[in-house]
Amino acid sequence: MTSPTPLLVVPELIWTIAAGASVITPVVTSARTKRQGTSSAWDPFTAPFPAAVAVAALAYAAAALAADRLSFSAVAFSLWPAMAASALHYTVSGRIRRWPNWADYGFAAIGALLYGALPI
């Protein structure tokens, strides 16, 4: 197994921190709004999730294929970027009125590309 280059690890680490924060934020705000009864809670399987899964799976497969490490069971790693994109959509769309859907798909694709390129 080869060691990953820092040029790949550092962006993946930054993306993982951003994705973690985007998942933690709606969980906390959903719990708070559920106690107050003011707003709907975050449902991770809403609108951008199915398309984000497809985009992330394709991006992961492309990166893993380029690195000659593609296996169909490993494409399940694309679910984490898709879940993070769904959480990012919930978090940001409540604050920014015109949040484009391509930003969610881009976030999922970048994360899946980085994970696909890593020698896990």
Short mmCIF file of N, CA, C and O in Angstrom, two decimals:
data_model
loop_
_atom_site.label_atom_id
_atom_site.label_comp_id
_atom_site.label_asym_id
_atom_site.label_seq_id
_atom_site.Cartn_x
_atom_site.Cartn_y
_atom_site.Cartn_z
N MET A 1 0.84 -1.17 0.00
CA MET A 1 0.00 0.00 0.00
C MET A 1 0.89 1.24 0.00
O MET A 1 1.83 1.34 0.76
N THR A 2 0.57 2.19 -0.84
CA THR A 2 1.35 3.41 -0.92
C THR A 2 0.82 4.43 0.06
O THR A 2 -0.36 4.45 0.40
N SER A 3 1.71 5.30 0.50
CA SER A 3 1.31 6.38 1.40
C SER A 3 0.70 7.51 0.59
O SER A 3 1.21 7.86 -0.47
N PRO A 4 -0.38 8.10 1.08
CA PRO A 4 -0.98 9.21 0.34
C PRO A 4 -0.12 10.47 0.45
O PRO A 4 0.56 10.70 1.44
N THR A 5 -0.17 11.26 -0.58
CA THR A 5 0.58 12.51 -0.61
C THR A 5 -0.13 13.57 0.24
O THR A 5 -1.36 13.59 0.33
N PRO A 6 0.63 14.46 0.87
CA PRO A 6 0.01 15.54 1.64
C PRO A 6 -0.88 16.45 0.79
O PRO A 6 -1.81 17.06 1.29
N LEU A 7 -0.58 16.52 -0.51
CA LEU A 7 -1.42 17.33 -1.40
C LEU A 7 -2.82 16.75 -1.54
O LEU A 7 -3.74 17.45 -1.95
N LEU A 8 -2.99 15.50 -1.19
CA LEU A 8 -4.30 14.87 -1.20
C LEU A 8 -4.91 14.80 0.20
O LEU A 8 -6.11 14.98 0.38
N VAL A 9 -4.06 14.59 1.20
CA VAL A 9 -4.55 14.42 2.57
C VAL A 9 -5.06 15.73 3.16
O VAL A 9 -6.10 15.77 3.81
N VAL A 10 -4.35 16.83 2.91
CA VAL A 10 -4.74 18.12 3.51
C VAL A 10 -6.10 18.58 2.99
O VAL A 10 -6.97 18.94 3.79
N PRO A 11 -6.36 18.57 1.66
CA PRO A 11 -7.72 18.95 1.23
C PRO A 11 -8.81 18.01 1.75
O PRO A 11 -9.90 18.45 2.09
N GLU A 12 -8.48 16.71 1.84
CA GLU A 12 -9.46 15.77 2.38
C GLU A 12 -9.74 16.03 3.85
O GLU A 12 -10.87 15.93 4.30
N LEU A 13 -8.72 16.38 4.59
CA LEU A 13 -8.90 16.71 6.00
C LEU A 13 -9.76 17.96 6.16
O LEU A 13 -10.67 18.00 6.99
N ILE A 14 -9.49 18.97 5.34
CA ILE A 14 -10.29 20.20 5.39
C ILE A 14 -11.74 19.91 5.01
O ILE A 14 -12.68 20.38 5.66
N TRP A 15 -11.94 19.09 3.95
CA TRP A 15 -13.29 18.74 3.54
C TRP A 15 -14.01 17.96 4.64
O TRP A 15 -15.18 18.20 4.91
N THR A 16 -13.30 17.04 5.30
CA THR A 16 -13.92 16.22 6.35
C THR A 16 -14.32 17.08 7.55
O THR A 16 -15.38 16.86 8.15
N ILE A 17 -13.52 18.06 7.90
CA ILE A 17 -13.87 18.97 8.99
C ILE A 17 -15.11 19.78 8.62
O ILE A 17 -16.04 19.92 9.43
N ALA A 18 -15.16 20.30 7.39
CA ALA A 18 -16.33 21.05 6.94
C ALA A 18 -17.56 20.17 6.89
O ALA A 18 -18.66 20.59 7.29
N ALA A 19 -17.40 18.93 6.42
CA ALA A 19 -18.54 18.01 6.35
C ALA A 19 -19.02 17.64 7.75
O ALA A 19 -20.23 17.56 8.00
N GLY A 20 -18.10 17.40 8.67
CA GLY A 20 -18.48 17.10 10.04
C GLY A 20 -19.25 18.24 10.67
O GLY A 20 -20.26 18.02 11.35
N ALA A 21 -18.77 19.45 10.45
CA ALA A 21 -19.48 20.61 10.99
C ALA A 21 -20.85 20.77 10.34
O ALA A 21 -21.82 21.14 11.01
N SER A 22 -20.94 20.46 9.05
CA SER A 22 -22.24 20.59 8.38
C SER A 22 -23.22 19.52 8.83
O SER A 22 -24.43 19.71 8.73
N VAL A 23 -22.75 18.38 9.33
CA VAL A 23 -23.65 17.34 9.84
C VAL A 23 -24.02 17.62 11.30
O VAL A 23 -25.17 17.43 11.70
N ILE A 24 -23.08 18.09 12.09
CA ILE A 24 -23.35 18.37 13.50
C ILE A 24 -24.32 19.53 13.66
O ILE A 24 -25.21 19.50 14.52
N THR A 25 -24.18 20.56 12.83
CA THR A 25 -25.02 21.75 12.96
C THR A 25 -26.51 21.45 12.82
O THR A 25 -27.30 21.86 13.67
N PRO A 26 -26.97 20.73 11.78
CA PRO A 26 -28.42 20.47 11.72
C PRO A 26 -28.92 19.53 12.80
O PRO A 26 -30.08 19.61 13.21
N VAL A 27 -28.07 18.65 13.29
CA VAL A 27 -28.49 17.76 14.38
C VAL A 27 -28.77 18.59 15.63
O VAL A 27 -29.79 18.42 16.30
N VAL A 28 -27.87 19.52 15.93
CA VAL A 28 -28.04 20.38 17.11
C VAL A 28 -29.23 21.30 16.93
O VAL A 28 -30.07 21.44 17.83
N THR A 29 -29.34 21.95 15.76
CA THR A 29 -30.45 22.88 15.55
C THR A 29 -31.79 22.15 15.47
O THR A 29 -32.80 22.68 15.90
N SER A 30 -31.79 20.93 14.93
CA SER A 30 -33.04 20.17 14.87
C SER A 30 -33.51 19.80 16.27
O SER A 30 -34.70 19.86 16.57
N ALA A 31 -32.58 19.41 17.11
CA ALA A 31 -32.95 19.07 18.49
C ALA A 31 -33.48 20.31 19.22
O ALA A 31 -34.46 20.22 19.97
N ARG A 32 -32.85 21.44 18.99
CA ARG A 32 -33.29 22.67 19.65
C ARG A 32 -34.66 23.10 19.15
O ARG A 32 -35.53 23.46 19.94
N THR A 33 -34.88 23.07 17.83
CA THR A 33 -36.17 23.50 17.30
C THR A 33 -37.27 22.50 17.63
O THR A 33 -38.42 22.87 17.75
N LYS A 34 -36.92 21.23 17.76
CA LYS A 34 -37.93 20.23 18.13
C LYS A 34 -38.40 20.47 19.56
O LYS A 34 -39.59 20.32 19.86
N ARG A 35 -37.48 20.83 20.45
CA ARG A 35 -37.88 21.13 21.84
C ARG A 35 -38.76 22.36 21.88
O ARG A 35 -39.71 22.43 22.65
N GLN A 36 -38.43 23.36 21.05
CA GLN A 36 -39.20 24.60 21.06
C GLN A 36 -40.48 24.47 20.24
O GLN A 36 -41.39 25.27 20.38
N GLY A 37 -40.52 23.48 19.33
CA GLY A 37 -41.70 23.28 18.50
C GLY A 37 -41.88 24.36 17.45
O GLY A 37 -43.01 24.62 17.04
N THR A 38 -40.80 24.98 16.98
CA THR A 38 -40.94 26.10 16.07
C THR A 38 -40.72 25.74 14.61
O THR A 38 -41.30 26.36 13.74
N SER A 39 -39.91 24.76 14.30
CA SER A 39 -39.55 24.50 12.92
C SER A 39 -39.47 23.01 12.68
O SER A 39 -39.50 22.20 13.60
N SER A 40 -39.34 22.66 11.42
CA SER A 40 -39.21 21.24 11.09
C SER A 40 -37.78 20.77 11.34
O SER A 40 -36.82 21.52 11.20
N ALA A 41 -37.65 19.52 11.71
CA ALA A 41 -36.34 18.95 11.98
C ALA A 41 -35.69 18.52 10.67
O ALA A 41 -36.34 18.36 9.64
N TRP A 42 -34.39 18.29 10.73
CA TRP A 42 -33.64 17.88 9.55
C TRP A 42 -33.94 16.43 9.21
O TRP A 42 -33.85 15.55 10.06
N ASP A 43 -34.30 16.19 7.99
CA ASP A 43 -34.47 14.84 7.47
C ASP A 43 -33.36 14.61 6.45
O ASP A 43 -33.35 15.25 5.40
N PRO A 44 -32.40 13.75 6.74
CA PRO A 44 -31.25 13.62 5.86
C PRO A 44 -31.57 13.05 4.48
O PRO A 44 -30.77 13.14 3.57
N PHE A 45 -32.76 12.48 4.29
CA PHE A 45 -33.08 11.86 3.02
C PHE A 45 -34.00 12.72 2.16
O PHE A 45 -34.72 12.21 1.32
N THR A 46 -33.99 14.03 2.37
CA THR A 46 -34.83 14.94 1.59
C THR A 46 -34.18 15.28 0.26
O THR A 46 -33.19 14.69 -0.14
N ALA A 47 -34.71 16.28 -0.38
CA ALA A 47 -34.48 16.63 -1.77
C ALA A 47 -33.06 16.41 -2.33
O ALA A 47 -32.92 15.69 -3.30
N PRO A 48 -32.01 17.00 -1.80
CA PRO A 48 -30.75 16.83 -2.53
C PRO A 48 -30.08 15.48 -2.33
O PRO A 48 -29.16 15.15 -3.06
N PHE A 49 -30.55 14.66 -1.40
CA PHE A 49 -29.83 13.43 -1.07
C PHE A 49 -29.78 12.41 -2.21
O PHE A 49 -28.71 11.91 -2.52
N PRO A 50 -30.91 12.04 -2.85
CA PRO A 50 -30.82 11.02 -3.90
C PRO A 50 -29.90 11.43 -5.06
O PRO A 50 -29.10 10.63 -5.54
N ALA A 51 -30.01 12.66 -5.50
CA ALA A 51 -29.14 13.12 -6.59
C ALA A 51 -27.70 13.24 -6.12
O ALA A 51 -26.77 12.96 -6.88
N ALA A 52 -27.51 13.65 -4.87
CA ALA A 52 -26.14 13.76 -4.33
C ALA A 52 -25.50 12.38 -4.22
O ALA A 52 -24.28 12.25 -4.42
N VAL A 53 -26.28 11.34 -3.93
CA VAL A 53 -25.74 9.98 -3.89
C VAL A 53 -25.25 9.58 -5.27
O VAL A 53 -24.16 9.02 -5.42
N ALA A 54 -26.03 9.88 -6.29
CA ALA A 54 -25.64 9.53 -7.66
C ALA A 54 -24.38 10.28 -8.07
O ALA A 54 -23.44 9.68 -8.63
N VAL A 55 -24.34 11.58 -7.79
CA VAL A 55 -23.17 12.37 -8.15
C VAL A 55 -21.94 11.90 -7.38
O VAL A 55 -20.85 11.74 -7.96
N ALA A 56 -22.09 11.66 -6.10
CA ALA A 56 -20.96 11.22 -5.28
C ALA A 56 -20.48 9.83 -5.69
O ALA A 56 -19.27 9.57 -5.71
N ALA A 57 -21.40 8.95 -6.02
CA ALA A 57 -21.01 7.60 -6.44
C ALA A 57 -20.23 7.64 -7.75
O ALA A 57 -19.21 6.95 -7.90
N LEU A 58 -20.67 8.47 -8.68
CA LEU A 58 -19.94 8.61 -9.94
C LEU A 58 -18.58 9.23 -9.72
O LEU A 58 -17.59 8.81 -10.32
N ALA A 59 -18.50 10.25 -8.86
CA ALA A 59 -17.21 10.89 -8.59
C ALA A 59 -16.26 9.93 -7.89
O ALA A 59 -15.07 9.87 -8.23
N TYR A 60 -16.76 9.18 -6.92
CA TYR A 60 -15.91 8.22 -6.22
C TYR A 60 -15.42 7.14 -7.18
O TYR A 60 -14.26 6.76 -7.17
N ALA A 61 -16.34 6.64 -8.01
CA ALA A 61 -15.96 5.60 -8.97
C ALA A 61 -14.92 6.11 -9.96
O ALA A 61 -13.97 5.39 -10.30
N ALA A 62 -15.06 7.35 -10.41
CA ALA A 62 -14.09 7.91 -11.35
C ALA A 62 -12.71 8.03 -10.72
O ALA A 62 -11.69 7.68 -11.34
N ALA A 63 -12.66 8.53 -9.49
CA ALA A 63 -11.36 8.69 -8.82
C ALA A 63 -10.74 7.34 -8.48
O ALA A 63 -9.54 7.14 -8.65
N ALA A 64 -11.55 6.40 -8.02
CA ALA A 64 -11.02 5.07 -7.68
C ALA A 64 -10.60 4.31 -8.92
O ALA A 64 -9.61 3.57 -8.90
N LEU A 65 -11.32 4.50 -10.03
CA LEU A 65 -10.95 3.86 -11.28
C LEU A 65 -9.63 4.42 -11.80
O LEU A 65 -8.77 3.67 -12.27
N ALA A 66 -9.46 5.73 -11.68
CA ALA A 66 -8.21 6.35 -12.12
C ALA A 66 -7.03 5.88 -11.27
O ALA A 66 -5.91 5.76 -11.77
N ALA A 67 -7.27 5.58 -10.00
CA ALA A 67 -6.22 5.09 -9.12
C ALA A 67 -6.13 3.56 -9.15
O ALA A 67 -5.34 2.98 -8.40
N ASP A 68 -6.94 2.91 -9.99
CA ASP A 68 -6.96 1.46 -10.15
C ASP A 68 -7.30 0.74 -8.83
O ASP A 68 -6.69 -0.25 -8.47
N ARG A 69 -8.28 1.29 -8.09
CA ARG A 69 -8.73 0.70 -6.83
C ARG A 69 -10.24 0.59 -6.77
O ARG A 69 -10.83 0.61 -5.70
N LEU A 70 -10.90 0.48 -7.90
CA LEU A 70 -12.36 0.48 -7.90
C LEU A 70 -12.90 -0.90 -7.53
O LEU A 70 -12.52 -1.91 -8.10
N SER A 71 -13.77 -0.92 -6.54
CA SER A 71 -14.58 -2.09 -6.25
C SER A 71 -15.98 -1.58 -5.93
O SER A 71 -16.14 -0.50 -5.37
N PHE A 72 -16.97 -2.34 -6.32
CA PHE A 72 -18.33 -1.85 -6.15
C PHE A 72 -18.74 -1.73 -4.69
O PHE A 72 -19.57 -0.92 -4.34
N SER A 73 -18.14 -2.52 -3.83
CA SER A 73 -18.45 -2.38 -2.41
C SER A 73 -17.87 -1.10 -1.84
O SER A 73 -18.40 -0.53 -0.89
N ALA A 74 -16.78 -0.61 -2.42
CA ALA A 74 -16.15 0.61 -1.92
C ALA A 74 -16.94 1.86 -2.32
O ALA A 74 -16.73 2.92 -1.73
N VAL A 75 -17.82 1.75 -3.29
CA VAL A 75 -18.62 2.90 -3.70
C VAL A 75 -19.56 3.34 -2.57
O VAL A 75 -20.04 4.46 -2.56
N ALA A 76 -19.76 2.49 -1.57
CA ALA A 76 -20.57 2.88 -0.41
C ALA A 76 -19.94 4.04 0.34
O ALA A 76 -20.63 4.74 1.08
N PHE A 77 -18.64 4.29 0.14
CA PHE A 77 -18.00 5.46 0.75
C PHE A 77 -18.60 6.76 0.24
O PHE A 77 -18.42 7.80 0.85
N SER A 78 -19.30 6.72 -0.87
CA SER A 78 -19.91 7.93 -1.40
C SER A 78 -21.15 8.36 -0.62
O SER A 78 -21.65 9.45 -0.82
N LEU A 79 -21.65 7.51 0.27
CA LEU A 79 -22.82 7.90 1.07
C LEU A 79 -22.48 8.99 2.08
O LEU A 79 -23.31 9.84 2.38
N TRP A 80 -21.27 8.99 2.61
CA TRP A 80 -20.86 10.02 3.57
C TRP A 80 -20.83 11.40 2.91
O TRP A 80 -21.41 12.35 3.45
N PRO A 81 -20.22 11.59 1.72
CA PRO A 81 -20.30 12.90 1.09
C PRO A 81 -21.73 13.32 0.73
O PRO A 81 -22.07 14.50 0.83
N ALA A 82 -22.57 12.36 0.36
CA ALA A 82 -23.95 12.70 0.04
C ALA A 82 -24.71 13.14 1.28
O ALA A 82 -25.51 14.08 1.24
N MET A 83 -24.49 12.46 2.41
CA MET A 83 -25.13 12.85 3.67
C MET A 83 -24.65 14.24 4.11
O MET A 83 -25.43 15.06 4.58
N ALA A 84 -23.36 14.50 3.93
CA ALA A 84 -22.83 15.81 4.28
C ALA A 84 -23.41 16.90 3.38
O ALA A 84 -23.69 18.00 3.85
N ALA A 85 -23.63 16.59 2.11
CA ALA A 85 -24.25 17.56 1.20
C ALA A 85 -25.69 17.85 1.61
O ALA A 85 -26.13 19.00 1.54
N SER A 86 -26.42 16.83 2.04
CA SER A 86 -27.79 17.03 2.51
C SER A 86 -27.81 17.91 3.76
O SER A 86 -28.65 18.80 3.90
N ALA A 87 -26.88 17.67 4.66
CA ALA A 87 -26.80 18.48 5.88
C ALA A 87 -26.39 19.91 5.55
O ALA A 87 -26.92 20.86 6.14
N LEU A 88 -25.47 20.07 4.61
CA LEU A 88 -25.06 21.42 4.20
C LEU A 88 -26.24 22.17 3.59
O LEU A 88 -26.44 23.35 3.87
N HIS A 89 -27.04 21.48 2.80
CA HIS A 89 -28.22 22.11 2.19
C HIS A 89 -29.20 22.59 3.27
O HIS A 89 -29.71 23.70 3.19
N TYR A 90 -29.45 21.76 4.27
CA TYR A 90 -30.36 22.14 5.35
C TYR A 90 -29.82 23.33 6.13
O TYR A 90 -30.55 24.26 6.45
N THR A 91 -28.52 23.29 6.43
CA THR A 91 -27.92 24.35 7.24
C THR A 91 -27.89 25.68 6.50
O THR A 91 -28.25 26.72 7.06
N VAL A 92 -27.46 25.65 5.26
CA VAL A 92 -27.25 26.90 4.52
C VAL A 92 -28.52 27.44 3.91
O VAL A 92 -28.72 28.66 3.86
N SER A 93 -29.42 26.59 3.46
CA SER A 93 -30.63 27.08 2.79
C SER A 93 -31.54 27.85 3.74
O SER A 93 -32.35 28.66 3.31
N GLY A 94 -31.42 27.61 5.03
CA GLY A 94 -32.20 28.38 5.98
C GLY A 94 -31.65 29.78 6.19
O GLY A 94 -32.36 30.67 6.66
N ARG A 95 -30.40 29.99 5.81
CA ARG A 95 -29.77 31.29 6.02
C ARG A 95 -29.57 32.07 4.73
O ARG A 95 -29.57 33.29 4.74
N ILE A 96 -29.38 31.37 3.63
CA ILE A 96 -29.19 32.02 2.33
C ILE A 96 -30.39 31.67 1.47
O ILE A 96 -30.68 30.50 1.24
N ARG A 97 -31.07 32.69 1.00
CA ARG A 97 -32.33 32.47 0.31
C ARG A 97 -32.15 31.73 -1.02
O ARG A 97 -32.90 30.85 -1.35
N ARG A 98 -31.15 32.08 -1.77
CA ARG A 98 -30.96 31.48 -3.09
C ARG A 98 -29.74 30.57 -3.10
O ARG A 98 -28.76 30.81 -3.79
N TRP A 99 -29.76 29.52 -2.33
CA TRP A 99 -28.67 28.55 -2.28
C TRP A 99 -28.84 27.61 -3.47
O TRP A 99 -29.82 26.89 -3.58
N PRO A 100 -27.87 27.57 -4.40
CA PRO A 100 -28.03 26.74 -5.59
C PRO A 100 -27.82 25.26 -5.29
O PRO A 100 -26.99 24.89 -4.47
N ASN A 101 -28.58 24.42 -5.99
CA ASN A 101 -28.45 22.97 -5.80
C ASN A 101 -27.10 22.45 -6.26
O ASN A 101 -26.58 21.48 -5.72
N TRP A 102 -26.51 23.11 -7.26
CA TRP A 102 -25.22 22.63 -7.76
C TRP A 102 -24.14 22.73 -6.68
O TRP A 102 -23.17 21.98 -6.72
N ALA A 103 -24.32 23.61 -5.72
CA ALA A 103 -23.33 23.72 -4.64
C ALA A 103 -23.36 22.47 -3.76
O ALA A 103 -22.31 21.99 -3.32
N ASP A 104 -24.55 21.92 -3.52
CA ASP A 104 -24.66 20.67 -2.75
C ASP A 104 -24.00 19.52 -3.51
O ASP A 104 -23.24 18.74 -2.94
N TYR A 105 -24.31 19.44 -4.79
CA TYR A 105 -23.74 18.36 -5.61
C TYR A 105 -22.23 18.52 -5.76
O TYR A 105 -21.50 17.52 -5.76
N GLY A 106 -21.77 19.73 -5.87
CA GLY A 106 -20.33 19.98 -5.95
C GLY A 106 -19.62 19.59 -4.66
O GLY A 106 -18.53 19.01 -4.69
N PHE A 107 -20.23 19.90 -3.53
CA PHE A 107 -19.65 19.53 -2.24
C PHE A 107 -19.56 18.02 -2.11
O PHE A 107 -18.54 17.48 -1.67
N ALA A 108 -20.61 17.31 -2.52
CA ALA A 108 -20.60 15.84 -2.47
C ALA A 108 -19.58 15.27 -3.44
O ALA A 108 -18.85 14.33 -3.11
N ALA A 109 -19.50 15.84 -4.63
CA ALA A 109 -18.56 15.33 -5.65
C ALA A 109 -17.11 15.54 -5.23
O ALA A 109 -16.27 14.65 -5.41
N ILE A 110 -16.81 16.70 -4.68
CA ILE A 110 -15.43 16.97 -4.24
C ILE A 110 -15.02 16.00 -3.13
O ILE A 110 -13.94 15.43 -3.15
N GLY A 111 -15.89 15.81 -2.15
CA GLY A 111 -15.59 14.88 -1.08
C GLY A 111 -15.41 13.45 -1.58
O GLY A 111 -14.49 12.75 -1.18
N ALA A 112 -16.28 13.03 -2.50
CA ALA A 112 -16.18 11.67 -3.03
C ALA A 112 -14.94 11.50 -3.90
O ALA A 112 -14.29 10.45 -3.87
N LEU A 113 -14.59 12.53 -4.67
CA LEU A 113 -13.36 12.47 -5.46
C LEU A 113 -12.13 12.32 -4.57
O LEU A 113 -11.24 11.51 -4.84
N LEU A 114 -12.10 13.10 -3.51
CA LEU A 114 -10.96 13.03 -2.60
C LEU A 114 -10.89 11.68 -1.91
O LEU A 114 -9.82 11.09 -1.78
N TYR A 115 -12.04 11.16 -1.46
CA TYR A 115 -12.04 9.84 -0.82
C TYR A 115 -11.68 8.74 -1.81
O TYR A 115 -11.02 7.78 -1.46
N GLY A 116 -12.15 8.87 -3.04
CA GLY A 116 -11.84 7.87 -4.04
C GLY A 116 -10.37 7.83 -4.42
O GLY A 116 -9.83 6.78 -4.79
N ALA A 117 -9.71 8.96 -4.33
CA ALA A 117 -8.30 9.02 -4.68
C ALA A 117 -7.38 8.55 -3.55
O ALA A 117 -6.23 8.20 -3.78
N LEU A 118 -7.91 8.54 -2.31
CA LEU A 118 -7.08 8.10 -1.18
C LEU A 118 -6.89 6.59 -1.19
O LEU A 118 -7.86 5.85 -1.43
N PRO A 119 -5.70 6.12 -0.90
CA PRO A 119 -5.51 4.66 -0.79
C PRO A 119 -5.95 4.18 0.59
O PRO A 119 -5.19 4.15 1.53
N ILE A 120 -7.22 3.82 0.70
CA ILE A 120 -7.79 3.38 1.98
C ILE A 120 -7.60 1.89 2.14
O ILE A 120 -7.85 1.13 1.29
#
